[in-house]
Structures are given as C-alpha cells and as structure tokens.
Amino acid sequence: MSCALHTPHIAVIGAGIAGLSCATQLEALGMRVSVFDKSRGTGGRMSTRRGDGWQADHGAQYFTARDPLFLQELDRWQQAGVADLWQPDIAVLGDGAPHRNDGTTRRYVGVPRMSSPARWLADALTVNVSARVIELVNANHRWQLRFDDATDGRAALESTVFDAVVLAIPPAQAADLTRPHAAATTALCESLPMRPCWAVMLQFNARVALPFAAAFVNAGPLRWIARDSSKPGRPARETWTLHATTHWSEQHLEDSADDVIQALVAALTTLGGPAPESATAHRWRYSEPDAAPDARVFVWDAALKLGLCGDWLHGGRVEGAWLSGRAVARAILSAE
Ligand SMILES: Cc1cc2nc3c(=O)[nH]c(=O)nc-3n(C[C@H](O)[C@H](O)[C@H](O)COP(=O)(O)OP(=O)(O)OC[C@H]3O[C@@H](n4cnc5c(N)ncnc54)[C@H](O)[C@@H]3O)c2cc1C
C-alpha cells in the first residue's frame, strides 16, 4: 500500500464499536488513524440518553461474548472498569404463561453507561465528532473526504489525503458513499436493509412493582422492557427502557414521539406497569439488520483501498460489530 518510509494514514468513518475496534487495531498494527462520526459523541447504537437525574441505554441493552478474541477484549474493558456483568431476573411474556428466561446466558453492559466502552476506546484515538462525511473523493488511488458543514450548509473538502478508508456505518449510509466508486459493494449494501426500532425511556418516582428486572415480550407492540436502573453503576432513579417490535416500529415509523410514548406506555400497562412520571422516545431508523448476510464479516477492496465493517456484516450485535472492525483492520495490514 505504501513505500517503506510512509506510515499509512487511514480514515475510519463511524465511531460505533466497529469503527473504534478497527481504529484501535489499525493503530496497534502501526498505522495512523483518524476517526470521524456525525454524532456529537461516540458509541453509535451502544448509546445512553441522559436526563435530569436519570439515564437510560436506549440502543443496545446488553451484550454477550462468545468468541475468544472478544472475550479478551471484554476482559480489558472489565479491567478498565467500563463494562460489567448484568444478570437481571428476565421474564418471558406473551406466549403462554409467563416464565423465566434461561439463567445461563452471561449478559454484560457498559459501566456506568452502555457507551462507556466506546468512550474508553475513543479516548486513545484521534476522533472527530460532529463530522458527517457526505462524499468520498478518489484522487490517484488515495482518498479525500467531503463533510457536511452544518453551520452554513456548504460542503467542505477536507485537505487531508488518506491511504485507505473504512466505512463503519450502516449499509444504507455506506451505499451513499460507495455508489460512485464500487458497484458490487453498493449492491451488497443495498441488499441488506436495516429495520427500525422505537425506544421509549420512562422515569418513575417509585419502584415499579413488576416481578422481574427485564422481559422479552412476545405479544403486542413491545418486544423488550428493562429496568435500566438495575444495571450496575446506574443512578438510583427508577428508569425503564421499552423497545417496540420491528414490525410495530415500521408501521409507526413516522408517528410523533408523543403518539409512540402513549401507545407503548399503554402496552406496558397491560403487562402490569404503572404510568410514568416522564417519558422520552427515540426512533432508531437503522436498528438491526433484516437478514443475516453470508459469512463475510467485513469487506476489503484492495484495489480501491476501501473497507466496510459493522454489525450488519457479522451477526447484528455488539460482539459481531467489534469482531468485524478488528478483522477489516487485519485485512488492511495484510494488503500492505
Ligand atoms: C434498539 C436496539 C437494541 C439493541 N440491542 C442489542 C443487544 O441487546 N445486544 C447486542 O449485542 N446488540 C444490540 N443492538 C445492536 C448493537 O447496538 C449494534 O450491533 C452495534 O452497536 C453496532 O455497532 P456498529 O459500530 O456496527 O454501528 P453503529 O453503532 O451504528 O455505529 C455507526 C456510527 O457511524 C456514524 N455514521 C453514520 N453515517 C455517518 C457518516 N456519513 N459520517 C460520519 N459518521 C457516520 C453514526 O453516527 C454511528 O455512530 C441493539 C441496537 C438497537 C438500535
């Protein structure tokens, strides 16, 4: 990829767990990395909403760890105090008599917030937030980035020239950037749509008298409810997160936040929950992959020096996203 004296400079677009895993690995392999994210913070869908005296993880609720490489990474996170075990009493509701979920799965969360592992990784990297990439410009087999300039609406072409670009963003957003350059990669992105999820975060003044800390719900608009304040390191204020099913979320994608809150709180009431003191809704337009892709894990186009990674290429979850980011970084090194 480069002459011996030149340290390759790689742009990673997306500071979710896949992009941060990729960037961490690239730096460990001796490359120079700049990470860009359109949001104000890092973590992507491993994220936490904060309010007055409360917080709630409104994207990923927990993660599991099975691959030895991810187990090692989890160990690092636990040593750093940014992840911990969360073993709530989980019920299964809506398909026959309520029963307990199996007690064997080990579930982990970021501490004190789901975004904490991402923040910890980002602290060791060069990360630019509020930086939405709207175009990749290929110049003599190297890349320049064009950003959306939110302040005056004009697009600015970044002068830095990168040796390679990795897109660690959902497929619809990746396709917008790859379309002028890579037809097959764009077709792959377009063949893997993501489905939405409405999330509602509720605050209560007293403990909710439900006989579980979380539940998989298999009937009605809800699919998951959890007492966020039961996770380790959280504020004491009684806070619950509700997730709607993908089907319901699609049907109500353009509903107002108030209408969504009303419908999902009504569904909680039918499960025995009380009315909340306050509520906030968040719409995840790209929540989870519609279908499991083939066993790609990542995409690396060595001719273009263009990579893609993310959960949508590897299982749709935190562990797969992290593994995907790591794998594309190692593919870039082996292309050296
Ligand atoms: C409601 C919900 C519940 C979930 N529950 C679980 C769960 O219980 N367990 C589990 O393991 N996983 C769960 N997940 C999935 C998990 O959150 C994801 O698999 C994982 O966080 C994906 O990481 P990623 O880095 O691939 O993508 P993301 O986290 O989506 O990161 C992509 C980043 O790219 C940025 N970006 C996008 N476009 C651009 C652009 N043009 N320019 C610059 N930046 C850009 C975004 O701002 C974002 O930060 C859940 C997700 C949701 C939404």
Coordinates of C-alpha atoms and ligand atoms in Angstrom, one line a residue:
M1 CA 0.0 0.0 0.0
S2 CA 2.9 2.4 0.7
C3 CA 6.6 2.9 0.5
A4 CA 8.7 1.9 3.5
L5 CA 9.0 5.4 4.9
H6 CA 5.4 6.3 4.8
T7 CA 3.1 5.4 7.7
P8 CA -0.3 4.7 6.1
H9 CA -3.0 7.2 7.2
I10 CA -6.4 5.6 7.3
A11 CA -9.8 7.3 7.7
V12 CA -12.4 5.4 9.7
I13 CA -15.9 6.7 9.2
G14 CA -18.1 5.8 12.1
A15 CA -17.2 5.8 15.8
G16 CA -19.5 3.0 16.8
I17 CA -18.0 -0.1 18.3
A18 CA -17.0 -1.5 14.9
G19 CA -15.2 1.7 13.8
L20 CA -13.4 2.0 17.2
S21 CA -12.4 -1.6 17.2
C22 CA -11.0 -1.2 13.7
A23 CA -9.2 2.0 14.5
T24 CA -7.7 0.5 17.7
Q25 CA -6.4 -2.4 15.8
L26 CA -5.0 -0.3 13.0
E27 CA -3.1 1.8 15.4
A28 CA -1.8 -1.3 17.2
L29 CA -0.6 -2.5 13.8
G30 CA 1.4 0.7 13.3
M31 CA -0.9 2.8 11.1
R32 CA -2.1 6.3 11.6
V33 CA -5.8 6.6 12.0
S34 CA -8.4 9.4 12.0
V35 CA -11.9 8.5 13.1
F36 CA -15.0 10.6 12.0
D37 CA -18.5 10.5 13.3
K38 CA -21.5 12.6 12.5
S39 CA -22.9 12.4 16.1
R40 CA -21.8 14.6 19.0
G41 CA -20.4 11.6 20.8
T42 CA -19.0 8.1 20.2
G43 CA -20.6 4.7 20.6
G44 CA -23.3 4.7 17.8
R45 CA -26.0 2.3 18.8
M46 CA -24.2 1.4 22.1
S47 CA -25.6 4.6 23.5
T48 CA -27.2 6.2 26.5
R49 CA -29.6 9.1 26.9
R50 CA -29.2 11.3 29.9
G51 CA -31.8 13.5 31.6
D52 CA -32.3 15.2 34.9
G53 CA -31.2 12.6 37.5
W54 CA -31.7 9.7 35.1
Q55 CA -30.1 7.9 32.3
A56 CA -31.1 5.0 30.0
D57 CA -29.4 2.8 27.4
H58 CA -31.8 3.2 24.5
G59 CA -29.9 1.2 21.9
A60 CA -28.1 -2.0 22.8
Q61 CA -29.4 -3.3 26.1
Y62 CA -26.6 -5.7 26.9
F63 CA -24.1 -7.8 25.0
T64 CA -22.9 -11.3 25.1
A65 CA -19.3 -12.6 24.5
R66 CA -18.5 -16.0 22.9
D67 CA -15.5 -15.5 20.6
P68 CA -12.2 -15.8 22.4
L69 CA -10.9 -12.5 20.9
F70 CA -14.0 -10.6 22.1
L71 CA -13.7 -12.3 25.5
Q72 CA -10.2 -11.0 25.8
E73 CA -11.4 -7.5 24.8
L74 CA -14.2 -7.7 27.4
D75 CA -11.6 -8.6 29.9
R76 CA -9.7 -5.4 29.1
W77 CA -13.0 -3.4 29.4
Q78 CA -13.7 -5.0 32.8
Q79 CA -10.1 -4.3 34.0
A80 CA -10.7 -0.7 32.9
G81 CA -14.0 -0.5 34.8
V82 CA -16.0 0.3 31.7
A83 CA -18.0 -3.0 31.5
D84 CA -19.6 -5.4 34.0
L85 CA -21.9 -8.3 34.2
W86 CA -25.6 -7.7 34.4
Q87 CA -27.7 -10.6 35.4
P88 CA -31.2 -9.4 35.7
D89 CA -34.1 -11.6 36.5
I90 CA -35.6 -11.9 33.0
A91 CA -39.2 -13.0 32.3
V92 CA -40.7 -14.2 29.0
L93 CA -44.2 -12.8 28.5
G94 CA -46.9 -13.1 25.9
D95 CA -46.6 -16.6 24.6
G96 CA -48.4 -18.7 27.2
A97 CA -47.9 -18.5 30.9
P98 CA -45.2 -16.0 31.9
H99 CA -42.0 -17.9 32.7
R100 CA -38.3 -17.1 33.5
N101 CA -35.7 -16.8 30.7
D102 CA -32.9 -19.4 31.0
G103 CA -30.4 -18.3 33.6
T104 CA -27.3 -19.5 31.8
T105 CA -26.5 -16.6 29.4
R106 CA -23.9 -14.1 30.8
R107 CA -25.0 -10.6 29.9
Y108 CA -22.7 -7.6 30.0
V109 CA -23.3 -3.9 29.9
G110 CA -21.1 -0.8 29.7
V111 CA -20.4 0.9 33.0
P112 CA -21.6 3.4 34.1
R113 CA -23.3 3.6 30.7
M114 CA -23.6 1.4 27.6
S115 CA -21.5 4.0 25.7
S116 CA -18.6 3.7 28.2
P117 CA -16.5 1.0 26.4
A118 CA -16.7 3.1 23.2
R119 CA -15.7 6.3 25.1
W120 CA -12.8 4.4 26.6
L121 CA -11.5 3.2 23.2
A122 CA -12.1 6.6 21.7
D123 CA -10.0 8.3 24.4
A124 CA -6.9 6.6 23.0
L125 CA -7.6 7.6 19.4
T126 CA -8.0 10.7 17.2
V127 CA -11.7 11.0 16.9
N128 CA -13.6 13.9 15.2
V129 CA -17.2 14.2 16.2
S130 CA -20.0 16.2 14.6
A131 CA -18.3 15.3 11.3
R132 CA -20.7 13.8 8.8
V133 CA -19.0 12.5 5.7
I134 CA -21.1 13.1 2.6
E135 CA -18.7 12.2 -0.2
L136 CA -15.6 10.1 -0.8
V137 CA -13.3 11.7 -3.4
N138 CA -10.8 9.3 -5.0
A139 CA -7.6 11.1 -6.1
N140 CA -4.8 9.0 -7.5
H141 CA -5.7 5.9 -5.6
R142 CA -6.0 7.8 -2.3
W143 CA -9.0 9.4 -0.6
Q144 CA -10.3 12.7 0.4
L145 CA -13.4 13.3 2.5
R146 CA -16.1 15.9 1.9
F147 CA -18.0 16.9 5.1
D148 CA -21.4 18.3 5.6
D149 CA -20.9 21.7 7.1
A150 CA -23.8 22.0 9.4
T151 CA -23.1 25.6 10.3
D152 CA -23.5 27.2 6.8
G153 CA -24.9 24.2 4.8
R154 CA -21.9 24.1 2.4
A155 CA -19.8 21.0 1.9
A156 CA -16.1 21.4 2.5
L157 CA -13.5 19.1 1.0
E158 CA -11.0 18.0 3.7
S159 CA -7.4 18.6 2.5
T160 CA -6.0 15.6 4.3
V161 CA -5.4 12.7 1.9
F162 CA -5.9 9.2 3.2
D163 CA -4.3 6.0 2.1
A164 CA -7.4 4.0 2.7
V165 CA -11.0 4.5 4.0
V166 CA -13.0 2.2 6.2
L167 CA -16.8 2.7 6.4
A168 CA -18.0 1.5 9.8
I169 CA -21.6 2.8 9.3
P170 CA -24.9 1.1 8.5
P171 CA -25.4 -0.2 4.9
A172 CA -27.8 2.5 3.6
Q173 CA -25.4 5.2 4.7
A174 CA -22.4 3.3 3.3
A175 CA -24.1 2.8 0.0
D176 CA -24.5 6.6 -0.4
L177 CA -20.7 6.9 -0.1
T178 CA -19.6 3.9 -2.2
R179 CA -22.1 4.4 -5.1
P180 CA -19.7 6.5 -7.3
H181 CA -16.8 4.1 -6.7
A182 CA -17.8 0.5 -6.2
A183 CA -20.9 -1.0 -7.8
A184 CA -20.7 -4.5 -6.3
T185 CA -20.1 -3.2 -2.8
T186 CA -23.0 -0.8 -3.2
A187 CA -25.2 -3.6 -4.4
L188 CA -24.2 -5.6 -1.3
C189 CA -25.2 -2.7 1.0
E190 CA -28.5 -2.2 -0.8
S191 CA -29.3 -5.9 -0.4
L192 CA -29.0 -5.7 3.4
P193 CA -31.6 -3.3 4.7
M194 CA -31.8 -2.5 8.4
R195 CA -35.0 -2.4 10.3
P196 CA -36.2 0.3 12.7
C197 CA -36.9 0.3 16.4
W198 CA -38.8 2.8 18.5
A199 CA -37.4 3.1 22.0
V200 CA -39.1 4.8 25.0
M201 CA -37.4 5.7 28.2
L202 CA -39.6 6.1 31.3
Q203 CA -38.9 7.6 34.7
F204 CA -40.9 6.8 37.8
N205 CA -41.0 8.3 41.3
A206 CA -41.4 4.9 43.0
R207 CA -40.1 1.4 42.2
V208 CA -42.2 -0.3 39.6
A209 CA -43.8 -3.4 41.1
L210 CA -43.2 -5.8 38.3
P211 CA -41.7 -9.2 39.4
F212 CA -38.7 -9.0 37.1
A213 CA -36.0 -6.6 36.0
A214 CA -36.4 -7.2 32.3
A215 CA -38.7 -9.2 30.0
F216 CA -38.8 -10.5 26.4
V217 CA -42.3 -9.7 25.3
N218 CA -43.8 -11.9 22.6
A219 CA -47.2 -10.3 22.0
G220 CA -48.4 -6.8 21.2
P221 CA -46.2 -3.8 20.2
L222 CA -43.4 -4.4 22.7
R223 CA -40.6 -6.8 22.4
W224 CA -38.4 -5.9 25.4
I225 CA -38.7 -4.0 28.6
A226 CA -36.0 -3.5 31.2
R227 CA -35.3 -1.6 34.4
D228 CA -32.3 0.3 33.3
S229 CA -31.6 1.4 36.9
S230 CA -31.0 -2.3 37.8
K231 CA -27.8 -2.2 35.7
P232 CA -24.5 -1.8 37.6
G233 CA -23.3 1.7 38.2
R234 CA -26.6 3.4 37.3
P235 CA -28.3 6.3 39.1
A236 CA -30.9 5.2 41.6
R237 CA -33.9 6.9 39.8
E238 CA -36.3 4.2 38.7
T239 CA -35.9 4.2 34.9
W240 CA -37.2 1.7 32.3
T241 CA -36.5 1.3 28.6
L242 CA -39.1 -0.1 26.3
H243 CA -38.4 -1.4 22.8
A244 CA -41.1 -1.9 20.2
T245 CA -41.0 -4.8 17.8
T246 CA -39.6 -4.1 14.3
H247 CA -43.0 -4.7 12.8
W248 CA -44.7 -2.2 15.0
S249 CA -41.8 0.3 14.6
E250 CA -42.2 0.1 10.8
Q251 CA -45.9 0.6 10.9
H252 CA -45.5 3.6 13.2
L253 CA -42.2 4.9 11.8
E254 CA -43.5 8.4 11.1
D255 CA -45.7 8.7 14.2
S256 CA -44.9 11.6 16.6
A257 CA -42.8 10.8 19.7
D258 CA -45.9 11.6 21.8
D259 CA -48.1 9.1 20.0
V260 CA -45.4 6.4 20.3
I261 CA -45.0 7.1 24.0
Q262 CA -48.7 6.9 24.5
A263 CA -49.0 3.5 22.7
L264 CA -46.0 1.9 24.3
V265 CA -46.9 3.1 27.8
A266 CA -50.4 1.6 27.2
A267 CA -48.8 -1.7 26.3
L268 CA -46.7 -1.6 29.5
T269 CA -49.9 -1.0 31.4
T270 CA -51.4 -4.2 30.1
L271 CA -48.3 -6.0 31.4
G272 CA -49.0 -4.5 34.9
G273 CA -46.7 -1.5 34.7
P274 CA -47.8 1.9 36.1
A275 CA -47.9 5.3 34.3
P276 CA -44.6 7.0 34.3
E277 CA -43.7 10.5 35.7
S278 CA -41.9 11.4 32.5
A279 CA -41.1 9.8 29.2
T280 CA -38.8 10.3 26.2
A281 CA -38.8 8.5 22.8
H282 CA -36.1 7.8 20.3
R283 CA -36.5 6.4 16.8
W284 CA -33.7 4.1 15.6
R285 CA -34.1 4.1 11.8
Y286 CA -31.3 1.6 11.4
S287 CA -31.6 -0.6 14.4
E288 CA -30.8 -4.1 13.2
P289 CA -30.1 -6.0 10.0
D290 CA -33.1 -7.5 8.3
A291 CA -31.3 -10.7 7.4
A292 CA -28.1 -12.4 8.3
P293 CA -25.6 -11.8 5.4
D294 CA -23.4 -14.6 4.2
A295 CA -20.3 -15.2 6.2
R296 CA -18.4 -12.1 5.1
V297 CA -17.6 -10.5 8.4
F298 CA -16.2 -7.4 6.5
V299 CA -15.4 -6.1 3.0
W300 CA -12.0 -5.0 1.9
D301 CA -11.5 -3.8 -1.7
A302 CA -7.7 -3.9 -2.0
A303 CA -7.7 -2.2 -5.4
L304 CA -9.8 0.8 -4.2
K305 CA -8.4 0.7 -0.6
L306 CA -11.9 0.8 0.7
G307 CA -13.2 -1.3 3.6
L308 CA -16.5 -1.8 5.2
C309 CA -17.3 -3.3 8.7
G310 CA -20.1 -3.3 11.1
D311 CA -22.7 -5.5 12.8
W312 CA -24.7 -5.8 9.6
L313 CA -21.9 -7.8 8.1
H314 CA -21.5 -10.1 11.1
G315 CA -24.4 -11.1 13.2
G316 CA -26.2 -7.8 14.0
R317 CA -24.8 -7.4 17.6
V318 CA -22.1 -5.7 19.6
E319 CA -19.8 -8.7 19.6
G320 CA -20.1 -9.2 15.8
A321 CA -19.5 -5.4 15.2
W322 CA -16.3 -5.5 17.3
L323 CA -15.0 -8.6 15.5
S324 CA -15.9 -7.1 12.1
G325 CA -13.9 -4.0 12.8
R326 CA -10.9 -5.9 14.0
A327 CA -11.0 -8.2 11.0
V328 CA -11.1 -5.5 8.4
A329 CA -8.1 -3.8 10.1
R330 CA -6.1 -7.0 9.8
A331 CA -7.1 -7.4 6.2
I332 CA -5.7 -3.9 5.5
L333 CA -2.4 -4.8 7.2
S334 CA -2.1 -8.0 5.1
A335 CA -2.6 -5.9 2.0
E336 CA 0.5 -3.8 2.9
Ligands
LIG1 C1 -32.8 -0.7 19.9 C2 -31.5 -1.6 19.7 C3 -31.3 -2.6 20.6 C4 -30.2 -3.4 20.5 N1 -30.0 -4.4 21.4 C5 -28.8 -5.1 21.4 C6 -28.5 -6.1 22.4 O1 -29.3 -6.3 23.3 N2 -27.3 -6.8 22.2 C7 -26.4 -6.5 21.2 O2 -25.3 -7.1 21.2 N3 -26.7 -5.6 20.3 C8 -27.8 -4.9 20.3 N4 -28.1 -3.9 19.4 C9 -27.2 -3.8 18.3 C10 -25.9 -3.1 18.6 O3 -26.2 -1.8 19.2 C11 -25.1 -3.0 17.3 O4 -24.9 -4.2 16.8 C12 -23.7 -2.3 17.4 O5 -23.7 -1.2 18.4 C13 -23.4 -1.8 16.0 O6 -22.1 -1.1 16.0 P1 -21.5 -0.5 14.7 O7 -20.3 0.1 15.1 O8 -21.5 -1.6 13.6 O9 -22.6 0.5 14.2 P2 -23.2 1.9 14.9 O10 -23.2 1.7 16.4 O11 -24.5 2.2 14.2 O12 -22.1 3.0 14.5 C14 -22.1 3.7 13.3 C15 -21.6 5.1 13.5 O13 -21.5 5.7 12.3 C16 -21.9 7.1 12.4 N5 -22.2 7.5 11.0 C17 -23.2 7.0 10.1 N6 -23.1 7.6 8.9 C18 -22.0 8.5 9.0 C19 -21.5 9.5 8.1 N7 -21.9 9.6 6.9 N8 -20.4 10.2 8.5 C20 -19.9 10.1 9.8 N9 -20.4 9.2 10.7 C21 -21.5 8.4 10.3 C22 -23.1 7.0 13.3 O14 -23.3 8.3 13.9 C23 -22.6 5.9 14.3 O15 -22.0 6.5 15.4 C24 -29.2 -3.1 19.5 C25 -29.4 -2.0 18.7 C26 -30.5 -1.2 18.8 C27 -30.7 0.0 18.0

